[in-house]
Every structure is written in structure tokens, then in C-alpha cells.
mmCIF file of C-alpha atoms in Angstrom:
data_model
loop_
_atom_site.group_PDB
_atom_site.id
_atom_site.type_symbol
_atom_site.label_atom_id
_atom_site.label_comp_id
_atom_site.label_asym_id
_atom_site.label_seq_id
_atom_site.Cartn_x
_atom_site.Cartn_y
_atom_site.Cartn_z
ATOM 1 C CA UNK A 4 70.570 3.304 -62.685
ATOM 2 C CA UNK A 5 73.848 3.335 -60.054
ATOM 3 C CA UNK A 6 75.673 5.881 -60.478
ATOM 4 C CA UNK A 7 78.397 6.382 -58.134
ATOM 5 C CA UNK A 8 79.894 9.928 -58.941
ATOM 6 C CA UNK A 9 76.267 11.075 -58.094
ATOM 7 C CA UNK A 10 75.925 9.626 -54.873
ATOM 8 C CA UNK A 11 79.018 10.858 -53.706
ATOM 9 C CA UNK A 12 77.816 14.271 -54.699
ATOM 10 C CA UNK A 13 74.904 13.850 -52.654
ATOM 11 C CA UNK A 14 76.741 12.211 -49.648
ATOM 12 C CA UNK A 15 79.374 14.932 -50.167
ATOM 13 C CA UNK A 16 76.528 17.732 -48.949
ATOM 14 C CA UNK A 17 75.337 15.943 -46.284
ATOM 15 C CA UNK A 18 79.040 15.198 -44.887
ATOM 16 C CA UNK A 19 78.248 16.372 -41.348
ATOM 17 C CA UNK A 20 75.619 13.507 -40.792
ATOM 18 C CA UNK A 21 77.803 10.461 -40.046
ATOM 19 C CA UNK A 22 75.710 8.157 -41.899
ATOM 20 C CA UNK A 23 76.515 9.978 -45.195
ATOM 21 C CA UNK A 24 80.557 10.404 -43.947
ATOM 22 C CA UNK A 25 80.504 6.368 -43.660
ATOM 23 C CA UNK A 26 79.395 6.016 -47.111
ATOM 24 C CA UNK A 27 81.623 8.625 -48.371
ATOM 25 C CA UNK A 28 84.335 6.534 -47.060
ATOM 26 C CA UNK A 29 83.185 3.271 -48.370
ATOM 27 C CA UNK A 30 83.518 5.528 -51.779
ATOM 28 C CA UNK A 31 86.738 6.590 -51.083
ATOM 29 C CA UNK A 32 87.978 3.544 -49.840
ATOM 30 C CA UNK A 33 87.103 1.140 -52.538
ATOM 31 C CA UNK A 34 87.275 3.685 -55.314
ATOM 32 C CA UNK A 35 83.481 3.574 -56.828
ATOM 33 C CA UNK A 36 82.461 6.944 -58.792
ATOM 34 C CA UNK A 37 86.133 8.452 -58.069
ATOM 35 C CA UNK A 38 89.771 7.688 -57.684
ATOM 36 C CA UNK A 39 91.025 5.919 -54.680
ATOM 37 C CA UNK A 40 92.111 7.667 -52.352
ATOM 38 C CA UNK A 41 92.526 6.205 -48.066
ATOM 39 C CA UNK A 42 93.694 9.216 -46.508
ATOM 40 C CA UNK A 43 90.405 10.534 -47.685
ATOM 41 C CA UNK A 44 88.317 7.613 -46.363
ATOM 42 C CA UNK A 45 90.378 7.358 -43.420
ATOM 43 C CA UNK A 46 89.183 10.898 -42.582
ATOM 44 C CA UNK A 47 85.799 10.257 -43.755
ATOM 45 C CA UNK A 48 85.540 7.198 -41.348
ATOM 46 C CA UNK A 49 86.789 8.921 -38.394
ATOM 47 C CA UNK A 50 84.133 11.506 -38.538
ATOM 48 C CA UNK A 51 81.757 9.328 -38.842
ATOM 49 C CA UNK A 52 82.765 6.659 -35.948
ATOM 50 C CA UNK A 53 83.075 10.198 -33.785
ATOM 51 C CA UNK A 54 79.525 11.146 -34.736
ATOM 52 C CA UNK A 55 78.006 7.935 -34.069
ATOM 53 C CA UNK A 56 79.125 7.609 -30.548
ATOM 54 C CA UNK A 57 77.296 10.986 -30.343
ATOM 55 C CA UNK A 58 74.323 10.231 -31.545
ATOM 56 C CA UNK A 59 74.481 6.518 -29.252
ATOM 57 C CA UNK A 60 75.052 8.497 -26.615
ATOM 58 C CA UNK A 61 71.900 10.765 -27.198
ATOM 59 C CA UNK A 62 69.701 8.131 -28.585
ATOM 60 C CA UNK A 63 70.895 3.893 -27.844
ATOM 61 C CA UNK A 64 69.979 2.121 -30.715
ATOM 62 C CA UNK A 65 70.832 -1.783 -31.636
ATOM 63 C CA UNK A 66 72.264 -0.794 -35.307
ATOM 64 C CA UNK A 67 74.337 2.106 -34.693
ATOM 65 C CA UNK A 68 75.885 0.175 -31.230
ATOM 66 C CA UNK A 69 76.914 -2.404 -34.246
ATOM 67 C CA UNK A 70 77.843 -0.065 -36.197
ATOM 68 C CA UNK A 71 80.508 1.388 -33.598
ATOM 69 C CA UNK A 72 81.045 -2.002 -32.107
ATOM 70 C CA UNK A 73 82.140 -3.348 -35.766
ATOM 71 C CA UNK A 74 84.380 -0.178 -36.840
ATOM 72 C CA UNK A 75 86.231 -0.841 -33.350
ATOM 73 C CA UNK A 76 86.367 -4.707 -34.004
ATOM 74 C CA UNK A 77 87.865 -4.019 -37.414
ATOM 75 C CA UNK A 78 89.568 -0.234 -36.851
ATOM 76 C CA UNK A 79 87.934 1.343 -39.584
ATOM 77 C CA UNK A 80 87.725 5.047 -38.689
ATOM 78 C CA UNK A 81 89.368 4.362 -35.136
ATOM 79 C CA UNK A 82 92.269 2.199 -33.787
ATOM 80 C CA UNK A 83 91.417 -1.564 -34.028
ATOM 81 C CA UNK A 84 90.122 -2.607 -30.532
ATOM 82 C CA UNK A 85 88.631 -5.764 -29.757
ATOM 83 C CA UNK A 86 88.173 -5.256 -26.042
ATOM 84 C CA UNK A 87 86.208 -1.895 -26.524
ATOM 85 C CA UNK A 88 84.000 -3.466 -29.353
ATOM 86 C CA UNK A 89 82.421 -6.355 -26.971
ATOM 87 C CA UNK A 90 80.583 -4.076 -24.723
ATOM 88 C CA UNK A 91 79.236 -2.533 -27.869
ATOM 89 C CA UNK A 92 78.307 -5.984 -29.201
ATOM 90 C CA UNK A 93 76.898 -6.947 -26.027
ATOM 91 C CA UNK A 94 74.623 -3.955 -26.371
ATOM 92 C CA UNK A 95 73.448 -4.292 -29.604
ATOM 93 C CA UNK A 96 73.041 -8.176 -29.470
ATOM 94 C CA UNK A 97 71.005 -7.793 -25.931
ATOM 95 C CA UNK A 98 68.816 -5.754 -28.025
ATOM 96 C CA UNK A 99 67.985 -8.438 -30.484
ATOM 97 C CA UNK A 100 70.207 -7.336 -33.436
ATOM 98 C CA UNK A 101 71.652 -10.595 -35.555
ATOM 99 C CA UNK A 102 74.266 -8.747 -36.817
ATOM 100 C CA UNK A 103 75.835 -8.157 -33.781
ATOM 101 C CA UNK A 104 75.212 -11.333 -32.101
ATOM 102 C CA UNK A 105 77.226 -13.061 -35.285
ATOM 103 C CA UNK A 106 79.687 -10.942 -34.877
ATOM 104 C CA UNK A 107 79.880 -11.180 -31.365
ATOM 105 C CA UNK A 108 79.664 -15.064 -31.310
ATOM 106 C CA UNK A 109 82.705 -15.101 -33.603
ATOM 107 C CA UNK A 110 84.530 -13.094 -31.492
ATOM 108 C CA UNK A 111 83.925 -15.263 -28.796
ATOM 109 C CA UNK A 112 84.763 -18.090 -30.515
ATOM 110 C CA UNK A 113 88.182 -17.130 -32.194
ATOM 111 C CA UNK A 114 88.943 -14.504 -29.098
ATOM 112 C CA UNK A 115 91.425 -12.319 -29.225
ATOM 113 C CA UNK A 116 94.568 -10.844 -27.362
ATOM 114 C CA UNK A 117 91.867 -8.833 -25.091
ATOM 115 C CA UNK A 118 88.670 -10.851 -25.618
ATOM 116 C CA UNK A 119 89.408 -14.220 -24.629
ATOM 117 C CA UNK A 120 86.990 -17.230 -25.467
ATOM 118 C CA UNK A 121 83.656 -18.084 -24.261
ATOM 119 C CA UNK A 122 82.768 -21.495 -27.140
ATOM 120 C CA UNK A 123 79.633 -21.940 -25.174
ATOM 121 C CA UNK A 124 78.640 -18.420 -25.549
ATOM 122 C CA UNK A 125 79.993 -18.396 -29.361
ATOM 123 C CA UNK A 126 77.768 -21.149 -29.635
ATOM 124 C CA UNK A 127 74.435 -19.882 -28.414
ATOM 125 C CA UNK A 128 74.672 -16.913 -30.163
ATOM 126 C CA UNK A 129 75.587 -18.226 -33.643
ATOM 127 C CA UNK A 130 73.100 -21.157 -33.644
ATOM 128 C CA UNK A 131 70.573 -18.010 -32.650
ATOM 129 C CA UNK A 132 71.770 -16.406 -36.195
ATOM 130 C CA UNK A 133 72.033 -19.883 -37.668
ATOM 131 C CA UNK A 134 68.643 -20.413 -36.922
ATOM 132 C CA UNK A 135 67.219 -17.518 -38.023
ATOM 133 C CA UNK A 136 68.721 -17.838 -41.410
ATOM 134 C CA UNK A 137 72.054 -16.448 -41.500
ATOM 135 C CA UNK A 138 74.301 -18.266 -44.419
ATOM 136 C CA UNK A 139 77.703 -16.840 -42.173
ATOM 137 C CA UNK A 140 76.297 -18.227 -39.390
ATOM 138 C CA UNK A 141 75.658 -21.355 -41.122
ATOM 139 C CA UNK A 142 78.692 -21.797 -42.530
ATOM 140 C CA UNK A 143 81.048 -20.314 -39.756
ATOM 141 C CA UNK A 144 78.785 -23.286 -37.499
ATOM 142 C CA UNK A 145 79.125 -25.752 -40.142
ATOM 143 C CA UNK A 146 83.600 -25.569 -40.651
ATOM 144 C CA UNK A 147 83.983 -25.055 -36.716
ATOM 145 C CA UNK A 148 81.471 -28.490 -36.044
ATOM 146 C CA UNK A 149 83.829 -29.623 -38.986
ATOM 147 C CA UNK A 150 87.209 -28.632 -37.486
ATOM 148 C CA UNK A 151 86.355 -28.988 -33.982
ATOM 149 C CA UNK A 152 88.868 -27.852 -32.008
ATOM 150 C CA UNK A 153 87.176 -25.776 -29.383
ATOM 151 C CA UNK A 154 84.108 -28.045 -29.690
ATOM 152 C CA UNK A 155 83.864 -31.321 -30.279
ATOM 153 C CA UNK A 156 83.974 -32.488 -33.923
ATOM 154 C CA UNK A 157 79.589 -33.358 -35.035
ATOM 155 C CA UNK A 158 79.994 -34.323 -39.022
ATOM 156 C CA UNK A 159 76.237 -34.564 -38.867
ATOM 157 C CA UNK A 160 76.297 -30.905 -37.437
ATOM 158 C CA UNK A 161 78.621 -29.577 -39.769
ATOM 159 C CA UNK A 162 76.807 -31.009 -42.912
ATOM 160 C CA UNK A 163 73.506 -29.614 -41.760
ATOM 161 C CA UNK A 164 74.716 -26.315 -41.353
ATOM 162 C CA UNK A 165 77.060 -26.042 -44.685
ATOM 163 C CA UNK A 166 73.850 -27.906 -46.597
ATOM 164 C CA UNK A 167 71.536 -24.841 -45.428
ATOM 165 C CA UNK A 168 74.721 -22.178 -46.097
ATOM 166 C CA UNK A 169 75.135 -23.709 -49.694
ATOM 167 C CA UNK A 170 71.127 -23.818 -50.179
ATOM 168 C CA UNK A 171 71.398 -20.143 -49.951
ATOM 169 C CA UNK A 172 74.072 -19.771 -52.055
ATOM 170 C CA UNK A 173 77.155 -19.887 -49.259
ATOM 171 C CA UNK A 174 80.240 -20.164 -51.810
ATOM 172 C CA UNK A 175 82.304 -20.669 -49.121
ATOM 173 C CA UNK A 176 80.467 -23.146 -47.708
ATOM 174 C CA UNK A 177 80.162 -25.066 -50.783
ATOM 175 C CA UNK A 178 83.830 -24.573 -51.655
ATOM 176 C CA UNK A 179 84.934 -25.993 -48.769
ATOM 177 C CA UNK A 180 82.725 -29.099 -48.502
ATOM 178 C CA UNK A 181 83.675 -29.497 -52.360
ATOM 179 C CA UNK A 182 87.286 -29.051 -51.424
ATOM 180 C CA UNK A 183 87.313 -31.041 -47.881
ATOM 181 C CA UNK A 184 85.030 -33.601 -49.556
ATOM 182 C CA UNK A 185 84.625 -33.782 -53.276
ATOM 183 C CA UNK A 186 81.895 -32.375 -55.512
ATOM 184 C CA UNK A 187 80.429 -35.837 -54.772
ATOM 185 C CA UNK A 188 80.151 -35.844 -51.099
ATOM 186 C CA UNK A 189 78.618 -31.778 -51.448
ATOM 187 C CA UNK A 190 76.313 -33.136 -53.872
ATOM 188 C CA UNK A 191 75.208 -36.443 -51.179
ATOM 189 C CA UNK A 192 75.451 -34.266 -48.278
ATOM 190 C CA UNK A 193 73.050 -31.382 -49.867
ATOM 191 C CA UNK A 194 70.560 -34.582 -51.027
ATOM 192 C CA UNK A 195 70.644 -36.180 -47.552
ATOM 193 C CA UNK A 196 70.096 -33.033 -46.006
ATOM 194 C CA UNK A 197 66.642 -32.230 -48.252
ATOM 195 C CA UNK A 198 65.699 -35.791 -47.772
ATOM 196 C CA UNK A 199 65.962 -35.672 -44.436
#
């Protein structure tokens, strides 16, 4: 059975392993088996985005470059830096890991003050995730093909790649072919796509 309160107990005594201080934050942060509290997570996330650029530097490993390439993307535990994230990214995505190579490709695809935009890039990378099964990467490929923009607009693109979000349950995906479209067109487009 979950139970919060005792996980945090358990994370609690092995604080000094970032691992556990990340999930201690998580706790903190969102409130599960105590009270609130962000000054507390805050400090929980610091030590453990210190500790895992430690142990990378000791040991380079695809999910823990993520992991610090992520808290810098978003500034949890450190100041929000997209710049310093990418090389980070890079590292963990030239090692194979899908995670970072979504994250990366959206990056690349929105850019940033610092990161600026590299569609072609974006776009190898998330039809990589896409392909391997990814609903986000679905999805995120489906509303850009969609929008276009950056890329030119593919309808038959975009309702591929919503179809196989929604067939995995991708609520945003189906929200916003039922909202773009009508529950009709979702329902036509998801038929057409297993017929095809």
C-alpha cells in the first residue's frame, strides 16, 4: 500500500544520496505524506542537483546527464538555464536516452533566449521518440505538423501522430483534435488512421 509519510521517513535517512534528496523534494514540493513546505524542497533539490553533477562527473551516465540537464532546463534545485541544459541533453541523447532526446528536440524546436532553433534537428529527434512510442512525442509532432509555423503545415502528419498519441491514451492529444476538430473528426481521424 503507498504510504507517503513512510517513504519520506526512509528517504529522510538516506538524505545524503541525491537520489533520495530529489524525492524528498518531490515530497516536499507537492505536499504527499506531509505539509507543504518549498523552502524545504528548494533545499532538498539543491542538494541533490549538487550531488548529481558529482556523481556525473565520477561516473557519465545517460539518466543522471537528464536528470541534471532537465533540473537546469526547468530550475528546479538550481537557477533556470537553458543554455547550460543543452550540452547536458546533448550528452544524454548521444547516449541513446529518449527522454532526453524529447526534451532536447523541444527545446530545439520552441528555442529559447540562449538556445536558439534548430526545426530540422527538433524534428529528427522527436520523430526518433515518436517512433519509438512516445505519446509526448506524438502529440508535441502531431499540434506542431498541425500549427506549422516553423514547418510546413502536413494534416496527414498531424493526424497520424495525434491518432497514435490518443491510441495511447494522449488527453491532450485527443482534446485538442476534439477541440480543433469536433468529436466527429477525432472519431474519423482515429478510424482512418487504424484502417489505414
Amino acid at each position: 500500500e503507498q504510504d507517503y509519510a513512510a517513504a519520506r521517513e526512509l528517504y529522510a535517512k538516506a538524505s545524503t544520496f541525491p537520489y533520495a534528496a530529489y524525492e524528498l523534494g518531490k515530497l516536499y514540493r507537492d505536499g504527499l505524506g506531509c505539509e507543504a513546505d518549498e523552502e524545504r524542497a528548494a533545499r532538498y533539490f539543491r542538494q541533490a542537483f549538487t550531488g548529481f553533477q558529482v556523481m556525473a562527473d565520477r561516473s557519465p551516465d545517460d539518466r543522471l546527464q537528464y536528470r541534471i540537464g532537465w533540473m537546469l532546463l526547468y530550475g528546479v534545485g538550481t537557477e533556470r538555464d537553458e543554455a547550460a541544459a543543452l550540452p547536458w541533453l546533448e550528452k544524454s541523447a548521444q547516449r541513446g536516452n529518449l527522454s532526453a532526446k524529447y526534451a532536447l528536440g523541444k527545446l530545439l524546436l520552441q528555442g529559447a533566449e540562449t538556445v536558439p532553433k534548430d526545426v530540422d534537428r527538433a524534428l529528427e529527434l522527436l520523430t526518433e521518440c515518436a517512433e519509438s512510442g512516445s505519446q509526448y512525442a506524438q502529440y508535441t509532432l502531431g499540434k506542431a505538423y498541425l500549427l506549422g509555423g516553423d514547418i510546413p503545415q502536413d494534416q496527414g502528419q498531424a493526424v497520424h501522430w495525434l491518432g497514435l498519441s490518443v491510441d495511447q491514451g494522449g488527453q491532450y492529444a485527443k482534446f485538442f483534435l476534439n477541440r480543433i476538430y469536433g468529436s466527429i473528426f477525432s472519431s474519423t481521424a482515429s478510424l482512418l488512421y487504424h484502417m489505414g
